[in-house]
Coordinates of C-alpha atoms and ligand atoms in Angstrom, one line a residue:
M1496 CA 115.9 100.9 113.7
G1497 CA 114.5 97.7 115.1
I1498 CA 110.9 98.3 114.1
F1499 CA 111.7 98.9 110.4
S1500 CA 114.8 96.8 110.1
G1501 CA 115.4 95.8 106.5
L1502 CA 113.5 98.9 105.3
E1503 CA 116.2 101.4 106.3
T1504 CA 116.4 102.8 102.7
I1505 CA 112.8 104.1 102.8
V1506 CA 112.5 105.1 106.4
E1507 CA 113.8 108.3 107.9
T1508 CA 113.5 109.0 111.6
N1509 CA 112.7 112.3 113.4
H1510 CA 112.2 113.8 109.9
P1511 CA 111.1 117.5 109.6
L1512 CA 107.7 117.7 107.8
A1513 CA 107.6 121.5 107.2
A1514 CA 109.3 121.2 103.8
H1515 CA 106.7 118.6 102.7
T1516 CA 103.8 121.0 103.2
W1517 CA 102.6 124.1 101.4
Y1518 CA 102.4 126.0 104.6
G1519 CA 106.1 125.1 105.4
L1520 CA 105.1 124.7 109.0
G1521 CA 105.2 122.0 111.6
G1522 CA 107.6 119.8 113.5
P1523 CA 109.2 116.4 112.7
A1524 CA 107.6 113.0 112.4
D1525 CA 109.0 110.0 114.3
Y1526 CA 109.1 108.1 111.0
F1527 CA 108.8 109.5 107.4
I1528 CA 108.4 106.6 105.0
R1529 CA 108.5 106.5 101.2
P1530 CA 107.8 102.9 100.1
A1531 CA 109.1 102.1 96.7
T1532 CA 106.5 99.4 95.9
V1533 CA 103.0 98.3 97.0
Q1534 CA 104.7 95.2 98.6
Q1535 CA 106.9 97.5 100.7
L1536 CA 103.9 99.6 101.7
K1537 CA 102.2 96.4 102.9
E1538 CA 105.3 95.6 104.9
V1539 CA 105.4 99.0 106.5
V1540 CA 101.7 98.9 107.3
Q1541 CA 102.1 95.6 109.0
R1542 CA 105.1 96.8 111.1
C1543 CA 103.1 99.9 112.1
R1544 CA 100.2 97.8 113.2
E1545 CA 102.3 95.3 115.1
N1546 CA 104.0 98.2 116.9
K1547 CA 100.9 100.3 117.4
I1548 CA 102.3 103.2 115.4
H1549 CA 99.7 105.6 114.0
I1550 CA 99.9 106.3 110.3
F1551 CA 99.3 109.5 108.4
V1552 CA 99.2 109.4 104.6
M1553 CA 100.7 112.5 103.0
G1554 CA 100.1 113.7 99.4
F1555 CA 101.7 117.0 98.4
G1556 CA 100.8 118.6 101.8
S1557 CA 98.7 121.3 100.2
N1558 CA 95.7 120.8 102.5
L1559 CA 97.6 120.1 105.7
L1560 CA 98.7 121.9 108.9
V1561 CA 101.2 119.9 110.9
S1562 CA 101.5 120.7 114.6
D1563 CA 104.6 122.5 115.8
E1564 CA 105.4 119.7 118.1
G1565 CA 105.5 117.2 115.3
L1566 CA 103.9 113.8 115.2
H1567 CA 104.6 110.6 117.2
A1568 CA 103.6 108.6 114.2
A1569 CA 104.6 107.4 110.8
V1570 CA 104.0 109.7 107.8
I1571 CA 103.8 107.7 104.6
K1572 CA 104.2 109.4 101.2
L1573 CA 103.5 107.5 98.0
E1574 CA 105.9 109.2 95.6
A1575 CA 107.9 106.4 94.1
D1576 CA 107.7 105.4 90.4
E1577 CA 105.2 102.7 91.2
F1578 CA 102.7 105.3 92.4
E1579 CA 103.4 107.7 89.6
H1580 CA 102.2 105.9 86.5
T1581 CA 99.7 107.3 84.0
N1582 CA 98.2 105.0 81.4
F1583 CA 95.8 106.2 78.8
E1584 CA 93.2 103.6 77.6
D1585 CA 91.0 105.4 75.0
D1586 CA 89.2 108.0 77.0
Q1587 CA 90.0 106.5 80.4
I1588 CA 93.1 107.1 82.4
I1589 CA 94.6 104.8 85.0
V1590 CA 96.6 107.0 87.3
G1591 CA 98.8 106.5 90.4
A1592 CA 98.1 108.3 93.6
G1593 CA 101.4 110.1 93.5
V1594 CA 100.9 111.8 90.2
E1595 CA 100.8 115.6 90.3
L1596 CA 97.3 116.9 89.4
S1597 CA 98.5 119.9 87.4
K1598 CA 100.7 117.7 85.2
L1599 CA 97.8 115.3 84.6
V1600 CA 95.5 118.2 83.6
L1601 CA 98.1 119.4 81.0
E1602 CA 98.6 115.8 79.6
C1603 CA 94.9 115.5 79.2
V1604 CA 94.7 118.9 77.3
Q1605 CA 97.5 117.6 75.0
K1606 CA 95.6 114.4 74.3
G1607 CA 92.2 116.2 73.8
L1608 CA 90.6 114.6 76.9
S1609 CA 88.1 116.7 78.8
G1610 CA 86.8 116.3 82.3
I1611 CA 89.5 117.5 84.7
E1612 CA 90.2 121.0 83.5
A1613 CA 88.1 122.3 86.4
L1614 CA 91.0 121.1 88.6
T1615 CA 93.5 123.5 87.0
G1616 CA 95.6 125.2 89.6
I1617 CA 94.7 122.9 92.5
P1618 CA 98.1 121.9 93.9
G1619 CA 98.2 118.3 95.0
S1620 CA 98.5 114.7 94.1
V1621 CA 95.8 112.5 92.6
G1622 CA 95.5 110.6 95.9
G1623 CA 95.0 113.8 97.9
A1624 CA 92.5 115.1 95.3
V1625 CA 90.4 111.9 95.4
R1626 CA 90.5 111.8 99.2
M1627 CA 89.4 115.5 99.4
N1628 CA 87.1 115.4 96.3
A1629 CA 89.1 118.4 95.2
G1630 CA 87.3 120.9 93.0
G1631 CA 85.6 124.2 92.8
N1632 CA 83.0 126.3 91.0
F1633 CA 83.7 124.4 87.7
G1634 CA 83.4 120.9 89.1
D1635 CA 85.2 118.3 91.2
I1636 CA 87.3 115.2 90.6
G1637 CA 84.6 112.9 91.9
A1638 CA 82.6 113.5 88.8
V1639 CA 85.1 111.6 86.7
V1640 CA 86.3 108.8 89.1
E1641 CA 85.2 105.4 87.8
S1642 CA 87.0 103.4 90.4
V1643 CA 89.8 103.5 92.9
T1644 CA 92.4 101.1 94.1
L1645 CA 92.8 101.1 97.8
M1646 CA 94.8 99.5 100.6
D1647 CA 93.4 99.1 104.1
N1648 CA 95.4 99.2 107.3
H1649 CA 95.8 95.4 107.2
G1650 CA 97.6 95.7 103.8
N1651 CA 94.7 94.3 101.7
V1652 CA 94.5 95.8 98.3
F1653 CA 91.0 96.1 96.7
E1654 CA 89.0 98.2 94.3
K1655 CA 85.9 100.3 94.9
K1656 CA 83.8 101.3 91.9
K1657 CA 80.9 103.5 91.0
P1658 CA 78.1 103.4 92.1
E1659 CA 79.5 102.2 95.4
L1660 CA 81.8 105.2 95.4
I1661 CA 80.1 108.4 96.7
F1662 CA 81.6 111.9 96.4
D1663 CA 80.3 114.9 98.2
Y1664 CA 81.5 118.4 98.9
R1665 CA 85.2 118.0 99.9
S1666 CA 84.6 114.4 101.0
T1667 CA 84.1 110.8 99.9
N1668 CA 82.9 107.5 101.4
I1669 CA 86.4 106.0 101.0
T1670 CA 87.4 104.8 104.4
A1671 CA 90.5 102.7 103.4
K1672 CA 93.8 104.2 104.7
F1673 CA 95.5 104.4 101.3
I1674 CA 94.4 105.4 97.8
L1675 CA 96.9 103.7 95.5
G1676 CA 95.4 105.0 92.2
A1677 CA 92.3 105.8 90.3
R1678 CA 90.6 105.2 87.0
L1679 CA 89.1 108.3 85.5
Q1680 CA 86.5 108.5 82.7
L1681 CA 87.1 111.5 80.4
A1682 CA 85.6 112.5 77.1
S1683 CA 87.3 113.4 73.8
A1684 CA 87.1 117.1 73.0
D1685 CA 88.9 119.8 71.1
P1686 CA 92.2 120.5 72.8
E1687 CA 92.0 124.2 72.0
Q1688 CA 88.6 124.4 73.7
I1689 CA 89.9 122.5 76.8
M1690 CA 92.9 124.9 76.8
R1691 CA 90.6 127.9 76.8
T1692 CA 88.8 126.5 79.9
V1693 CA 92.2 125.8 81.6
K1694 CA 93.3 129.4 80.9
E1695 CA 90.0 130.8 82.3
A1696 CA 90.3 128.7 85.4
W1697 CA 93.9 130.0 85.9
I1698 CA 92.9 133.7 85.4
S1699 CA 90.0 133.3 87.8
R1700 CA 92.4 131.8 90.4
K1701 CA 95.1 134.5 89.9
N1702 CA 92.5 137.2 90.3
T1703 CA 90.9 135.9 93.4
Q1704 CA 93.7 134.0 95.4
P1705 CA 96.9 135.2 97.0
L1706 CA 99.0 132.8 95.0
N1707 CA 102.5 133.9 95.8
T1708 CA 102.1 133.4 99.5
R1709 CA 102.5 130.4 101.9
N1710 CA 99.0 129.2 102.3
C1711 CA 96.9 126.1 102.3
G1712 CA 94.0 127.1 100.0
C1713 CA 90.6 127.6 101.6
V1714 CA 90.8 127.1 105.4
F1715 CA 87.1 126.6 106.0
K1716 CA 84.4 124.7 104.1
N1717 CA 81.6 126.7 102.6
P1718 CA 78.5 126.3 104.8
R1719 CA 75.5 125.2 102.7
G1720 CA 74.6 127.9 100.2
V1721 CA 77.0 130.5 101.5
S1722 CA 80.7 131.3 100.9
A1723 CA 82.9 131.0 104.0
G1724 CA 85.2 133.7 102.5
A1725 CA 82.2 136.1 102.2
L1726 CA 81.2 135.5 105.8
I1727 CA 84.8 136.1 107.1
D1728 CA 85.0 139.3 104.9
R1729 CA 81.6 140.6 106.1
A1730 CA 82.8 140.0 109.7
G1731 CA 85.5 142.5 108.9
L1732 CA 88.3 140.0 109.5
K1733 CA 90.5 140.6 106.4
G1734 CA 94.0 141.5 107.5
L1735 CA 93.4 140.1 111.0
Q1736 CA 96.7 138.8 112.4
V1737 CA 97.7 136.4 115.1
G1738 CA 101.5 135.9 115.5
G1739 CA 102.7 135.3 111.9
A1740 CA 99.3 134.1 110.6
V1741 CA 97.2 136.7 108.6
V1742 CA 93.8 136.6 107.0
S1743 CA 94.4 137.4 103.3
E1744 CA 93.2 140.7 102.0
K1745 CA 92.6 139.1 98.6
H1746 CA 90.6 136.1 99.7
A1747 CA 89.2 136.0 103.3
N1748 CA 89.1 132.2 103.4
F1749 CA 92.9 132.0 103.0
I1750 CA 95.2 132.3 106.0
I1751 CA 98.7 133.3 105.0
A1752 CA 101.8 132.2 106.9
E1753 CA 104.2 135.1 107.1
K1754 CA 107.8 135.0 108.2
G1755 CA 108.1 133.5 111.7
C1756 CA 104.6 132.0 111.6
K1757 CA 104.0 128.9 113.7
S1758 CA 101.2 126.3 113.2
R1759 CA 99.8 127.4 116.5
D1760 CA 99.3 130.9 115.1
V1761 CA 97.2 129.6 112.3
I1762 CA 95.1 127.5 114.7
R1763 CA 94.6 130.4 117.0
L1764 CA 93.6 132.7 114.1
M1765 CA 91.1 130.0 112.9
D1766 CA 89.6 129.9 116.4
V1767 CA 89.1 133.7 116.4
I1768 CA 87.5 133.6 112.9
K1769 CA 85.2 130.7 114.0
Q1770 CA 84.1 132.6 117.1
R1771 CA 83.5 135.9 115.3
V1772 CA 81.5 134.3 112.5
K1773 CA 79.5 132.4 115.0
E1774 CA 78.7 135.6 117.0
Q1775 CA 77.8 137.6 113.9
F1776 CA 75.9 135.1 111.8
D1777 CA 75.2 132.1 114.1
I1778 CA 77.0 129.9 111.6
E1779 CA 79.6 127.3 112.6
L1780 CA 82.6 127.2 110.2
E1781 CA 84.1 123.8 109.7
P1782 CA 87.8 123.5 108.7
E1783 CA 88.6 122.3 105.2
I1784 CA 92.3 121.9 106.0
E1785 CA 93.4 119.0 108.0
I1786 CA 95.3 119.6 111.2
W1787 CA 97.7 116.8 112.1
K1788 CA 98.6 116.6 115.7
Ligands
LIG2600 C1 97.0 127.7 96.7 C2 96.0 126.6 97.0 C3 94.8 126.5 96.3 C4 93.9 125.4 96.5 N1 92.7 125.4 95.8 C5 91.9 124.4 96.0 C6 90.7 124.3 95.3 O1 90.4 125.2 94.4 N2 89.9 123.2 95.5 C7 90.2 122.3 96.4 O2 89.4 121.3 96.5 N3 91.3 122.3 97.1 C8 92.2 123.3 96.9 N4 93.3 123.4 97.7 C9 93.6 122.4 98.7 C10 94.4 121.2 98.2 O3 95.2 121.5 97.1 C11 93.5 120.0 97.9 O4 92.8 119.5 99.0 C12 94.4 118.8 97.3 O5 93.5 117.8 96.8 C13 95.2 118.1 98.4 O6 96.1 117.2 97.8 P1 97.5 116.8 98.4 O7 98.0 115.7 97.6 O8 98.3 118.0 98.7 O9 97.0 116.2 99.8 P2 97.5 116.4 101.3 O10 97.3 117.9 101.6 O11 98.9 115.9 101.4 O12 96.5 115.6 102.1 C14 95.1 115.9 102.1 C15 94.3 114.7 102.6 O13 94.4 113.7 101.7 C16 94.9 112.5 102.3 N5 95.7 111.8 101.3 C17 96.7 112.3 100.5 N6 97.2 111.4 99.6 C18 96.5 110.2 100.0 C19 96.6 108.9 99.5 N7 97.4 108.5 98.5 N8 95.8 108.0 100.0 C20 94.9 108.3 101.0 N9 94.8 109.5 101.5 C21 95.6 110.5 101.0 C22 95.7 113.0 103.5 O14 95.9 111.9 104.4 C23 94.9 114.1 103.9 O15 93.8 113.5 104.6 C24 94.2 124.4 97.5 C25 95.5 124.5 98.2 C26 96.3 125.6 97.9 C27 97.7 125.6 98.6

């Protein structure tokens, strides 16, 4: 493994990605890399740059659709201990990108810290949540992010703080390749009250989403002022199937991967949905999920 010599313990070649995604779909990556330290990440980034290898950064793969053909690229996942720290400083938390969001929500409930309970039930890592400005009807993560620690594709580590940081619907103005961690500003509150909100958010999710299926959450962004799910439903597309990909009967903005489903089925179904919604409502749906190819 000439390109990554000396880094063999963290680099796997021709590594299947399906098991790293919520969809469970997609082919292998030329390189799958799990750096143990920031220093190793720098080294990996440098080798990729020198060898013109494209980098994808993976969180928990809950918003990703990987192509069936796989990726001629390096997929880097920040899951080592160095990226999984959580330090509480009064009502602020300094948290690593690899920390699981749902665990963080529960820790905050226990400590009586309010601010991220709106994120209950969103599968994913802190890094992925910040990148996507994950959230929903009850709020999004951007509202509590004070600063982020980033690394660019030259390996430079730096911070970006409010008010320089801007969060919008499912997007941010962070352009650096890697989010290494974030500082969140929470507020003290009654743990029982926070827990009630967490439970409400869970119940709402359970009632509206096909949770025990292979899916990737909402496939399309909501166009301004209207729900993508409602448009897809009104277009009569619930239950529509292409190959092993089906529009959920419970939530029309979810595409479920059934047995035998391929990534290309999901993509073809997305195309049909976009076309039908355009024809009926003259609205262009934009994907919320990321398609890696
Ligand atoms: C059942 C279900 C329900 C969902 N509900 C919601 C919801 O209510 N609201 C919502 O917003 N989303 C929802 N999602 C989508 C998804 O959970 C979020 O987008 C989540 O924030 C993605 O996090 P992740 O770690 O899995 O990121 P991934 O899916 O792995 O990656 C998503 C993006 O983040 C980037 N990324 C990940 N980690 C880093 C990092 N450390 N540095 C730089 N970039 C990084 C990736 O490159 C990619 O661009 C849902 C998904 C599922 C499966």
